[in-house]
mmCIF file of C-alpha atoms in Angstrom:
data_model
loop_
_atom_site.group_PDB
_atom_site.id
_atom_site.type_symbol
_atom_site.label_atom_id
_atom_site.label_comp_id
_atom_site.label_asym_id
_atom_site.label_seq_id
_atom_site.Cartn_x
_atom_site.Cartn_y
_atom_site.Cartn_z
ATOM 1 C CA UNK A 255 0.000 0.000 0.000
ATOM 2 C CA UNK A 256 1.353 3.444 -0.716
ATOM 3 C CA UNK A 257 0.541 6.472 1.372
ATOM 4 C CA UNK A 258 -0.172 9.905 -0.090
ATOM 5 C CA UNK A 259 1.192 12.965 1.622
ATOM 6 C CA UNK A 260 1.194 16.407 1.486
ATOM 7 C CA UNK A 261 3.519 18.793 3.181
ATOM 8 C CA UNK A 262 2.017 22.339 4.558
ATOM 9 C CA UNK A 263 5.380 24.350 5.226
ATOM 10 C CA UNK A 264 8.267 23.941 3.048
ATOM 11 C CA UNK A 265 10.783 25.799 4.750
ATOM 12 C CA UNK A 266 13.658 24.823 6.818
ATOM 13 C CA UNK A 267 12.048 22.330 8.722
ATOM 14 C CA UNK A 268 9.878 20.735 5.783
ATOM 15 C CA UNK A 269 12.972 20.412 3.459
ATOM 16 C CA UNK A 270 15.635 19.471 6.119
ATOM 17 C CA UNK A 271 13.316 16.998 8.491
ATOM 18 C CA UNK A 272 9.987 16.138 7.071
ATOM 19 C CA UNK A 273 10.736 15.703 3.136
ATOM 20 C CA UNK A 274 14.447 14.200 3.605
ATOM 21 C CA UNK A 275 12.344 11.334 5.664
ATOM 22 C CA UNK A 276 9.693 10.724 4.236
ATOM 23 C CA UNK A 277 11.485 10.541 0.302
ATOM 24 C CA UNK A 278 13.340 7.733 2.170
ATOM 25 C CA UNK A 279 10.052 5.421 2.840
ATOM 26 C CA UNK A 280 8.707 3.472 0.183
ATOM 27 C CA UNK A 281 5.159 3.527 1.137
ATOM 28 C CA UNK A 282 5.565 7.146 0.746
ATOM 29 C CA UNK A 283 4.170 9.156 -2.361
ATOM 30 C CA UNK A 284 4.829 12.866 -1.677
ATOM 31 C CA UNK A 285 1.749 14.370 -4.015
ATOM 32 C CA UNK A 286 0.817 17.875 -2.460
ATOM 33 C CA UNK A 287 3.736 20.415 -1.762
ATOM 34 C CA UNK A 288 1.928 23.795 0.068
ATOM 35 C CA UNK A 289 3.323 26.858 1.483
ATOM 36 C CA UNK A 290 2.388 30.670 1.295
ATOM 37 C CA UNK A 291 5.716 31.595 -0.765
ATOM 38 C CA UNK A 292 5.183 29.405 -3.501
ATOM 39 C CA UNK A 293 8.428 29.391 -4.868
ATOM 40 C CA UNK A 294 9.443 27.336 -2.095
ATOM 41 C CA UNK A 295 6.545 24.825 -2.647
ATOM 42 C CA UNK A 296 8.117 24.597 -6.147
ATOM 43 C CA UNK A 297 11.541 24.037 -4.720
ATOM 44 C CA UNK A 298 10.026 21.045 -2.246
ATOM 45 C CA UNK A 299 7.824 19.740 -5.274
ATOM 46 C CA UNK A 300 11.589 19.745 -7.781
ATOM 47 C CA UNK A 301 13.448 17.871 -4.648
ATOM 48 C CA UNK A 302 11.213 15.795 -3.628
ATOM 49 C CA UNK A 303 8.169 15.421 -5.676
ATOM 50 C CA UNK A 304 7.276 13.898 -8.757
ATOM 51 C CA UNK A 305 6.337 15.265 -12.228
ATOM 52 C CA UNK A 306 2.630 14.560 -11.224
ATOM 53 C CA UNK A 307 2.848 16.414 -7.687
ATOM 54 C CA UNK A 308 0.577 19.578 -7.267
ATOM 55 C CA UNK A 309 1.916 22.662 -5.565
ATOM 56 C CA UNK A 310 -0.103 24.874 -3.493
ATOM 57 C CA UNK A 311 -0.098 28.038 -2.412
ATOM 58 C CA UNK A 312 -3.878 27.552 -0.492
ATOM 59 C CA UNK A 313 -3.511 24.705 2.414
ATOM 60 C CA UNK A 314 -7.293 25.406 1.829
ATOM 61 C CA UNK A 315 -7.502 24.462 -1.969
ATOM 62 C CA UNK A 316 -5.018 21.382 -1.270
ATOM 63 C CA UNK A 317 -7.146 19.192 1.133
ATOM 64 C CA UNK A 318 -10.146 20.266 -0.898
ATOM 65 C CA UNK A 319 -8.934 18.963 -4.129
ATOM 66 C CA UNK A 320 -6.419 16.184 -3.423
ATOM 67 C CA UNK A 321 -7.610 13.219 -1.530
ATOM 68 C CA UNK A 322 -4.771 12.662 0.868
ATOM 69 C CA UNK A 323 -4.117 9.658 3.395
ATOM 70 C CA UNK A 324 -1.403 12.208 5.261
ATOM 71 C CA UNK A 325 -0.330 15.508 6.116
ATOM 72 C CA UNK A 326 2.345 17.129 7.436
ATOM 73 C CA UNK A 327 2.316 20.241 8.904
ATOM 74 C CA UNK A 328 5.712 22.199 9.225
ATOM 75 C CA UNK A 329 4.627 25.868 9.826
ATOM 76 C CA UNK A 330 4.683 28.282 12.728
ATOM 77 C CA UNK A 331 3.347 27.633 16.098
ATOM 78 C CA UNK A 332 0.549 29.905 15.516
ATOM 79 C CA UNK A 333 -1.300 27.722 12.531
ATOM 80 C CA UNK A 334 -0.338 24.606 13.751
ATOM 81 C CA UNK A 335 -3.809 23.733 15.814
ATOM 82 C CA UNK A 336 -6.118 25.302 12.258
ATOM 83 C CA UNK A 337 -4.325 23.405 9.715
ATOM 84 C CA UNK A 338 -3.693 20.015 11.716
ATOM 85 C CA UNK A 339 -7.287 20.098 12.113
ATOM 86 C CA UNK A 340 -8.813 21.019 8.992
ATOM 87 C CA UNK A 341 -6.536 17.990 7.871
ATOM 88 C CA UNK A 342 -8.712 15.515 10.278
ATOM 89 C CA UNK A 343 -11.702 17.139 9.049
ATOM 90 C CA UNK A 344 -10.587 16.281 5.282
ATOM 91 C CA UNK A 345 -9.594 12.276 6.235
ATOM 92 C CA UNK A 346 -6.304 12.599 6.682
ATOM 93 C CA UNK A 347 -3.765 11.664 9.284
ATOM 94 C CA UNK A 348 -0.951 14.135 10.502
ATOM 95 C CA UNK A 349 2.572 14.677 11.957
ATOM 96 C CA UNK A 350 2.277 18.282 13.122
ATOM 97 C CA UNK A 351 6.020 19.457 14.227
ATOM 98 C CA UNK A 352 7.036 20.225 17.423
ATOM 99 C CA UNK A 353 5.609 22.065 19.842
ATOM 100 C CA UNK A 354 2.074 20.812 19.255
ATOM 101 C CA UNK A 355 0.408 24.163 19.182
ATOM 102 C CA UNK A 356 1.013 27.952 20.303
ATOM 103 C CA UNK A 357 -1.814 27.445 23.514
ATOM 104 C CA UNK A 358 -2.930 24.732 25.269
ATOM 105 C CA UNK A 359 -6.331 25.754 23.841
ATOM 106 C CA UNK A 360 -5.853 24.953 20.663
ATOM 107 C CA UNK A 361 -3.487 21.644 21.477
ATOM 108 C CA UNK A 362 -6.761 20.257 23.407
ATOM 109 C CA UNK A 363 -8.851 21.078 20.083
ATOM 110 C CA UNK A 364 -6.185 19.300 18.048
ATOM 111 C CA UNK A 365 -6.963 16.296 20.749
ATOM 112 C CA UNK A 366 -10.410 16.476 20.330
ATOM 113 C CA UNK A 367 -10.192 16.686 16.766
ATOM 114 C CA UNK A 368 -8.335 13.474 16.629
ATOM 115 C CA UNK A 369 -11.081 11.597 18.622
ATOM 116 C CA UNK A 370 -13.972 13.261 16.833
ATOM 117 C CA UNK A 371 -12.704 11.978 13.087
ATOM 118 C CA UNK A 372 -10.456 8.841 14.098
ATOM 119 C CA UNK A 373 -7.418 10.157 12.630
ATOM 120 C CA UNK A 374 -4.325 9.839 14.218
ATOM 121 C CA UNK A 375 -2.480 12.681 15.159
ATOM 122 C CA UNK A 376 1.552 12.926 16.087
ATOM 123 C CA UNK A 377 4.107 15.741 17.234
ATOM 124 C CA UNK A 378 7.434 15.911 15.428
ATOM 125 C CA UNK A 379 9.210 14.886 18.879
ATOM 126 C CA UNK A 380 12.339 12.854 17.172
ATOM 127 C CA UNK A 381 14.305 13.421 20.182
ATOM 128 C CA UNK A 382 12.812 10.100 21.493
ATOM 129 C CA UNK A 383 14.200 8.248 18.578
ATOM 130 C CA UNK A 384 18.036 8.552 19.190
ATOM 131 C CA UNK A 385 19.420 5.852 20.621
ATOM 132 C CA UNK A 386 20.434 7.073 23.938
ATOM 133 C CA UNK A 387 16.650 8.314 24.471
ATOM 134 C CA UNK A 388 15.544 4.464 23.178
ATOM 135 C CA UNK A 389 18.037 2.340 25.473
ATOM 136 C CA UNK A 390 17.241 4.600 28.506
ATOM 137 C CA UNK A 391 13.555 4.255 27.746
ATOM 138 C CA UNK A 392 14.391 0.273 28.133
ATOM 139 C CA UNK A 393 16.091 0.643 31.399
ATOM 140 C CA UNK A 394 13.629 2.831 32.858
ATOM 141 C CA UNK A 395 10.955 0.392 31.541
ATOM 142 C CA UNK A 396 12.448 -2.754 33.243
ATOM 143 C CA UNK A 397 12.593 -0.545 36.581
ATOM 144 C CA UNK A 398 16.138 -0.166 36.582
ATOM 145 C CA UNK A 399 16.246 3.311 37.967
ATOM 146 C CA UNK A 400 13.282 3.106 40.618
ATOM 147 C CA UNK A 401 11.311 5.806 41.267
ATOM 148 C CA UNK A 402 12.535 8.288 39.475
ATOM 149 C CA UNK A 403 11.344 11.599 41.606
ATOM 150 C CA UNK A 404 13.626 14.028 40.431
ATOM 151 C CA UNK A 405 14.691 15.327 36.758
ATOM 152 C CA UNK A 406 16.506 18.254 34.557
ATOM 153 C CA UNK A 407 15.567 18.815 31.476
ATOM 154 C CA UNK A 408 17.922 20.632 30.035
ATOM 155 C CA UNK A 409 17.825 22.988 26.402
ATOM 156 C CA UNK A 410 20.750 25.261 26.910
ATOM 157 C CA UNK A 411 22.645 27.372 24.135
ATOM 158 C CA UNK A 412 25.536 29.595 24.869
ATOM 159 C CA UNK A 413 24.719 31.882 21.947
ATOM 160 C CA UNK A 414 22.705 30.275 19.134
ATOM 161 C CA UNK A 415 19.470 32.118 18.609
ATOM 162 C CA UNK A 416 17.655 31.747 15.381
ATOM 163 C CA UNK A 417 17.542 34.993 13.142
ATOM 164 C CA UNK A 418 15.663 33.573 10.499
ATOM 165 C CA UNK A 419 11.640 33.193 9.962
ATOM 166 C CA UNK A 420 9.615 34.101 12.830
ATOM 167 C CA UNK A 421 11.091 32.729 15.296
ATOM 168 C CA UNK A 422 11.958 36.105 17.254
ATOM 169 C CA UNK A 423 7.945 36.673 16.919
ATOM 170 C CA UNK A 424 6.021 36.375 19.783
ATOM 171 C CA UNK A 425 2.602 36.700 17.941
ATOM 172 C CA UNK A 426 3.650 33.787 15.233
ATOM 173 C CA UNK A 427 5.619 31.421 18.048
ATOM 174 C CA UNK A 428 4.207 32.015 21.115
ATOM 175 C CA UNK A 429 7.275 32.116 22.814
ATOM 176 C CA UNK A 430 11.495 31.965 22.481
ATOM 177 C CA UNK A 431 13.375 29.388 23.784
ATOM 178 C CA UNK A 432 10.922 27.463 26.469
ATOM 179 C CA UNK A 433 8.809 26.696 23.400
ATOM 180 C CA UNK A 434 11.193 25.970 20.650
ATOM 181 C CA UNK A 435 13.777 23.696 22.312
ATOM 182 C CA UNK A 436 12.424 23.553 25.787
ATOM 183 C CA UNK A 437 9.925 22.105 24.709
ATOM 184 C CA UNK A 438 12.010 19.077 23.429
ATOM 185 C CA UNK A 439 14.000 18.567 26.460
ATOM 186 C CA UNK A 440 10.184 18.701 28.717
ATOM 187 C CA UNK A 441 9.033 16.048 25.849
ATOM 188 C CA UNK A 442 12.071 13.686 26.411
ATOM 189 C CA UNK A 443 11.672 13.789 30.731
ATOM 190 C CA UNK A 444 8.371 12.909 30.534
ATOM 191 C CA UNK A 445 8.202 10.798 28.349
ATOM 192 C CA UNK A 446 11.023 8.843 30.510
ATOM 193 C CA UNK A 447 9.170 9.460 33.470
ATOM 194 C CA UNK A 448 6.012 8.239 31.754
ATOM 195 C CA UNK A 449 4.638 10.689 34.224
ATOM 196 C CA UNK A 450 2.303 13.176 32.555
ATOM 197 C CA UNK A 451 0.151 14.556 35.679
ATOM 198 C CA UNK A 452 1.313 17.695 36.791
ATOM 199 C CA UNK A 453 0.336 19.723 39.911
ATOM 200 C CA UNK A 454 1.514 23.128 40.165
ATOM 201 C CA UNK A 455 4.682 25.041 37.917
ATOM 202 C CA UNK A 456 6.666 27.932 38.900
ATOM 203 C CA UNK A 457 9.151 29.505 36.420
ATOM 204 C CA UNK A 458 10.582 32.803 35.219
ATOM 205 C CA UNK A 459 11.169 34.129 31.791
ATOM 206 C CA UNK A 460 14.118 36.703 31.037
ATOM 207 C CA UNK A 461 14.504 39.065 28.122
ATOM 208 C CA UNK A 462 18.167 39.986 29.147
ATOM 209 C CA UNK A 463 20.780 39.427 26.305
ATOM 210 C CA UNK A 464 18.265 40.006 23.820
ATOM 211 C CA UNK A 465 18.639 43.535 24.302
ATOM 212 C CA UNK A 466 22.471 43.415 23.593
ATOM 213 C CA UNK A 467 22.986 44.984 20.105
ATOM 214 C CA UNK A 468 26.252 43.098 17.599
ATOM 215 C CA UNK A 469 26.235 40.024 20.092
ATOM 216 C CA UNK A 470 28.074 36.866 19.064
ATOM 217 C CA UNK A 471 25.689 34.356 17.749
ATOM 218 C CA UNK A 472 26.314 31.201 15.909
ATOM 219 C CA UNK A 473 24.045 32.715 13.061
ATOM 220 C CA UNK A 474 24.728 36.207 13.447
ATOM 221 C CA UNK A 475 23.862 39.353 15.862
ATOM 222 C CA UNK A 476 19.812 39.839 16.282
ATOM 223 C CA UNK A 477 18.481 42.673 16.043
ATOM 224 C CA UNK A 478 16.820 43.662 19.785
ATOM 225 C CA UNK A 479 14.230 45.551 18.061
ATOM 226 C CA UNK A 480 12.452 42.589 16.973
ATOM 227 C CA UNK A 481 13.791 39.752 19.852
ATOM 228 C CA UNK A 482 10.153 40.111 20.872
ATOM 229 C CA UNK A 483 10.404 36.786 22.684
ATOM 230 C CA UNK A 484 12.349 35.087 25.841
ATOM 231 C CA UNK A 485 16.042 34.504 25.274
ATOM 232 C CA UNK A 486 16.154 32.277 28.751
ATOM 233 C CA UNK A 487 13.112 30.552 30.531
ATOM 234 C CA UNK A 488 13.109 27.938 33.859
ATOM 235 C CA UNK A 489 10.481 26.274 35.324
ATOM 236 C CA UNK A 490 9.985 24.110 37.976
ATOM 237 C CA UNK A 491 7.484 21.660 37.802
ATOM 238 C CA UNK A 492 6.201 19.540 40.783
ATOM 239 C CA UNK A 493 3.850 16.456 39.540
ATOM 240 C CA UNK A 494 1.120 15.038 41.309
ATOM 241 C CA UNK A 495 3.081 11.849 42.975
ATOM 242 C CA UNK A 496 5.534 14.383 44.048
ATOM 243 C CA UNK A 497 8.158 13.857 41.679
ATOM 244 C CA UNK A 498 9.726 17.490 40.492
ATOM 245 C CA UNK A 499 11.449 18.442 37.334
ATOM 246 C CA UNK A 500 13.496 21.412 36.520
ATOM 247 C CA UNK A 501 13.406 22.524 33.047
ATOM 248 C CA UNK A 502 16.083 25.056 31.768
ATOM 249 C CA UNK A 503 15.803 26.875 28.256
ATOM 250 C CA UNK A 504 17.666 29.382 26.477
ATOM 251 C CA UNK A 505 19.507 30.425 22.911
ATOM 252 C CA UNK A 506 21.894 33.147 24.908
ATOM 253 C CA UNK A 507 22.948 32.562 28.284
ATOM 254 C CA UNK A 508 26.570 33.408 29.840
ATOM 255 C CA UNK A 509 27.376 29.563 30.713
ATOM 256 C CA UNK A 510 29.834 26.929 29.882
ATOM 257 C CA UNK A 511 27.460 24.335 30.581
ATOM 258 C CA UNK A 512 25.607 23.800 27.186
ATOM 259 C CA UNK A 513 23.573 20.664 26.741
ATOM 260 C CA UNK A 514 20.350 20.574 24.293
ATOM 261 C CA UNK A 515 17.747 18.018 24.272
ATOM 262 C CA UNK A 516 18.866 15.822 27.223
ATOM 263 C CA UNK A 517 17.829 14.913 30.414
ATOM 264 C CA UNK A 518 19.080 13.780 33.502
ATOM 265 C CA UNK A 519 17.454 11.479 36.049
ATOM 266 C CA UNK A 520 17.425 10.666 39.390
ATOM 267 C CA UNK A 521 15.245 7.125 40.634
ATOM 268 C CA UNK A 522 16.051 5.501 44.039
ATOM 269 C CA UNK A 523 17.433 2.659 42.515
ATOM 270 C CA UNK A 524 20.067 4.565 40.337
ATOM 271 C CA UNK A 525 20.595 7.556 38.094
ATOM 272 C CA UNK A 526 20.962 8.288 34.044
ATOM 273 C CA UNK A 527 22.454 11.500 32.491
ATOM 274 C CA UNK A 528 23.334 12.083 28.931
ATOM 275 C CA UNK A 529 26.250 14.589 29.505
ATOM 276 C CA UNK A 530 28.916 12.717 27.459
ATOM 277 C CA UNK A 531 26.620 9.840 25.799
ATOM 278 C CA UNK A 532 24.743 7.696 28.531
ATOM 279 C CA UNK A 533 25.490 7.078 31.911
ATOM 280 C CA UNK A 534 24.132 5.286 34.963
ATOM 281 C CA UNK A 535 25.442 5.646 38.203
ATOM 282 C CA UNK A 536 24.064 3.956 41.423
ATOM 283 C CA UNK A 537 25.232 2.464 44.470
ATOM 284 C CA UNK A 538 26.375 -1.834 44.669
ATOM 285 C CA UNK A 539 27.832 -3.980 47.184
ATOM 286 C CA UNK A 540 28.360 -0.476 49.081
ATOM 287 C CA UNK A 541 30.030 0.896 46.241
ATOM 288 C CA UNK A 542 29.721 3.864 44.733
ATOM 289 C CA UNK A 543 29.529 3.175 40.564
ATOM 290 C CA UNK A 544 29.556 5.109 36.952
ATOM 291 C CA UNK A 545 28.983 2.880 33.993
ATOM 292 C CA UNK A 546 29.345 4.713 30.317
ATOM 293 C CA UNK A 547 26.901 2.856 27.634
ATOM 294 C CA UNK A 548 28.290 1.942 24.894
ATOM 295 C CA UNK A 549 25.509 3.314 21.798
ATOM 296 C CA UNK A 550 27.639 1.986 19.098
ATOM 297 C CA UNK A 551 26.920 -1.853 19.346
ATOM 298 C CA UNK A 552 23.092 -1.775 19.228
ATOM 299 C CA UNK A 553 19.774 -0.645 17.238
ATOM 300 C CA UNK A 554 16.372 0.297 18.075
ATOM 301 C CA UNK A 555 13.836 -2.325 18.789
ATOM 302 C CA UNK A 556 11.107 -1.351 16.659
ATOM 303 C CA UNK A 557 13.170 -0.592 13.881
ATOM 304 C CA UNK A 558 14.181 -3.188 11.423
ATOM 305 C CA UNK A 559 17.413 -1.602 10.032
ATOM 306 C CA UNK A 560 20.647 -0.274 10.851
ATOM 307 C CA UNK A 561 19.392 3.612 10.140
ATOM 308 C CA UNK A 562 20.180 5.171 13.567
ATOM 309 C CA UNK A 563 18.659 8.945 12.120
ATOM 310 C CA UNK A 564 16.089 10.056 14.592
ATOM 311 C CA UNK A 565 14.339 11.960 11.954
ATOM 312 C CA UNK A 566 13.990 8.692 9.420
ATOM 313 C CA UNK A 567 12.981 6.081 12.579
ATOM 314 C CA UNK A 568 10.642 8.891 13.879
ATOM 315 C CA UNK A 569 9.233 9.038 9.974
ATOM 316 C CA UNK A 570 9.257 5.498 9.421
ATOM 317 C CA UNK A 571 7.531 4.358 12.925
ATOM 318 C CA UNK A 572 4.800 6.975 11.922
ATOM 319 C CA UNK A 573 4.026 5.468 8.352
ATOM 320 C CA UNK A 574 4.098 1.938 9.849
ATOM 321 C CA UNK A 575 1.776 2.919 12.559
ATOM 322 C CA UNK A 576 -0.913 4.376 9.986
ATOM 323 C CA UNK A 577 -0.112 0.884 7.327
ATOM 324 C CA UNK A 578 -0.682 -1.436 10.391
ATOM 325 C CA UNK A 579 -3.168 0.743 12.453
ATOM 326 C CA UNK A 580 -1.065 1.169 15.263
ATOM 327 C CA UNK A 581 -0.398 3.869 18.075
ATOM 328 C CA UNK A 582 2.199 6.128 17.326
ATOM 329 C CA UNK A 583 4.879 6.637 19.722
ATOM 330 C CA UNK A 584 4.423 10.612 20.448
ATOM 331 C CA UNK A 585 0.884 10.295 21.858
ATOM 332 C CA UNK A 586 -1.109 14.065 21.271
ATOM 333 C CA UNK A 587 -2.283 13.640 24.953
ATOM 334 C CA UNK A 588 1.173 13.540 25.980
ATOM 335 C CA UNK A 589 1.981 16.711 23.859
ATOM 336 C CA UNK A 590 -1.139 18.357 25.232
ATOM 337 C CA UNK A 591 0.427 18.207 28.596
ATOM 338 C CA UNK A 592 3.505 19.662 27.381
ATOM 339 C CA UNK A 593 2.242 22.551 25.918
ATOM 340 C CA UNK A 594 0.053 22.919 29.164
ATOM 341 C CA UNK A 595 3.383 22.641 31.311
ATOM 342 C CA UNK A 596 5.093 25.406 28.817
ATOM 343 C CA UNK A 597 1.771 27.767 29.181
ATOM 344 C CA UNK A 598 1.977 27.660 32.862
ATOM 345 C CA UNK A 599 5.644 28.237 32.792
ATOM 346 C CA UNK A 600 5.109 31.744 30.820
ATOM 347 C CA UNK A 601 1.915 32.448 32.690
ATOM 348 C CA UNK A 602 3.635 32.141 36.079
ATOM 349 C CA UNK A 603 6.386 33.924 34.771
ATOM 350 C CA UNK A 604 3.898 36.981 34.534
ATOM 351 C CA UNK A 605 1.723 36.682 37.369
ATOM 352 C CA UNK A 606 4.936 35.751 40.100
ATOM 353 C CA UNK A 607 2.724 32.990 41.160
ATOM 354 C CA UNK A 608 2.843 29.340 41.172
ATOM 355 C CA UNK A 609 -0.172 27.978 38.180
ATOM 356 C CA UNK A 610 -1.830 24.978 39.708
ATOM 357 C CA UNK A 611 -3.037 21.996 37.281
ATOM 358 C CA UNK A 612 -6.559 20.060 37.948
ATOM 359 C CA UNK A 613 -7.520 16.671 36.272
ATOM 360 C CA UNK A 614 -8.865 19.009 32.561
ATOM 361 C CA UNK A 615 -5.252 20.732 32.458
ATOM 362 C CA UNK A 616 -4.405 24.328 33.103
ATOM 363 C CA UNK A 617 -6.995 26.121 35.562
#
């Protein structure tokens, strides 16, 4: 059976992700290539298309005159809930990247959405497809760090903030760092946790070296005037069994201690960090010890390959799981929550005060 797609977005993300991934699956037939500067659409379609594929400039006109099995929606945080759901509504199912939405109000109608047409929905977290993420997944799984009460999640740039696009746009993104790679890093603890029932969140928000003017950035100095956004967020979150998790974000921050997309974790059994590849440390035969995995010599269980990219196995596990009519692995009720945990991060940055969480989400 072959699936076919369209892709909403074909900017960075669409081209150097999605497309890349998805041209690599055989079940794949990339038909629809959409996105408001339709020169790039063109571009996508030239790449990664096929002499029959239509290009779009209207996501609009595309799911009303192609008959689609699956979308893909790579576009700011501001459309993401509107498009991922008028897909649904037209029968198709959809990867919507990372974070799931700009609110949690429009994540939990992307959530109801799903149930209401029985399509499945996915968020572009590939972070839990690298190998370290997959092997300490295992050892949580078999219980071999306990109860794991306390976690960092850290998303920490020295200088790297994105110039390009929107992402310095509050309005369009919703936020800076928290929401572009905190929101990874928050993804990735849970997920480990498998704890997704928070309590209350404090955290603070700084707009601090955004205001520098010529700063060294890996990309090139910002310009203040429109770093509308964070450039460092924390949060602390505390969850209802009374495990806590801090969270750190930023793109500038005066540290030596830079680590993106990782998490560390501490169970009463033993801990895990991903500092310098994996490592579990614990206490034996009242010994202290420190034991380095070694990634090299394995593969990922679900995969049926040697491919190790996160972006192909997170591509391929989501085609398989529409062919076979399977659960994906990002669950959108799992990305609802950490969108929710992100919301309550900037809202209590705001208020001063600590945002408390009942059984619906948010209050």
């Amino acid at each position: 059976m072959t699936l076919k797609v369209g892709v909403i977005g074909c900017g960075g993300i669409g081209t150097k992700k999605h497309l890349p991934a998805l041209a690599k699956i055989e079940e794949v037939e990339i038909v629809a290539f959409c996105d408001i500067i339709v020169e790039r659409a063109v571009d996508a379609k030239k790449e990664f298309g096929t002499e029959d594929s239509q290009v779009f400039a209207d996501y609009k006109e595309m799911l009303e005159t192609m008959e689609l099995d699956v979308v893909h929606v790579c576009t700011p945080n501001d459309t993401h809930a509107e498009l991922s759901i008028a897909a649904m509504e037209a029968d198709a199912h959809v990867m919507c990247e990372k974070p799931m939405a700009k609110t949690a109000e429009q994540a939990r109608a992307m959530v109801e959405a799903a149930k209401r047409t029985g399509k499945k929905l996915t968020i572009g977290y590939q972070n839990r497809f690298r190998t370290d993420s997959q092997h300490l997944h295992k050892i949580v799984e078999e219980g071999g760090l306990g109860d794991i009460y306390f976690a960092k999640a850290h998303a920490i740039r020295r200088r790297a903030v994105p110039t390009w696009g929107v992402f310095l746009d509050e309005e369009a993104q919703g936020g800076g760092p928290l929401i572009d790679i905190g929101t990874h890093a928050l993804d990735l603890t849970l997920w480990l946790m498998n704890n997704y029932k928070p309590k209350f969140v404090v955290g603070n928000a700084y707009h601090k070296l955004a205001e520098h003017k010529n700063a060294a950035n890996a990309w090139g100095p910002w310009d203040p005037a429109k770093f509308t956004v964070e450039d460092s967020a924390f949060g602390y979150v505390v969850m209802e069994n009374g495990a806590s998790i801090f969270l750190e974000s930023s793109w500038a921050l005066n540290t030596l201690d830079v680590k993106e997309a990782k998490t560390t974790l501490m169970g009463d059994k033993a801990g895990a960090d991903m500092n310098d590849g994996l490592t579990i440390n614990g206490e034996e035969h009242g010994l202290m010890y420190e034991k380095n995995v070694n990634l090299s010599t394995g593969g990922v269980a679900f995969y049926d390959g040697e491919e190790s990219d996160p972006e192909l196995i997170e591509a391929r596990q989501w085609i398989d799981a529409i062919l076979n009519d399977t659960t994906p692995t990002v669950l959108p009720e799992q990305a609802l929550v950490v969108t929710e945990i992100l919301e309550a991060i900037y809202k209590s940055s705001k208020t001063g005060q600590p945002v408390f969480f009942n059984e619906e989400g948010e209050e």
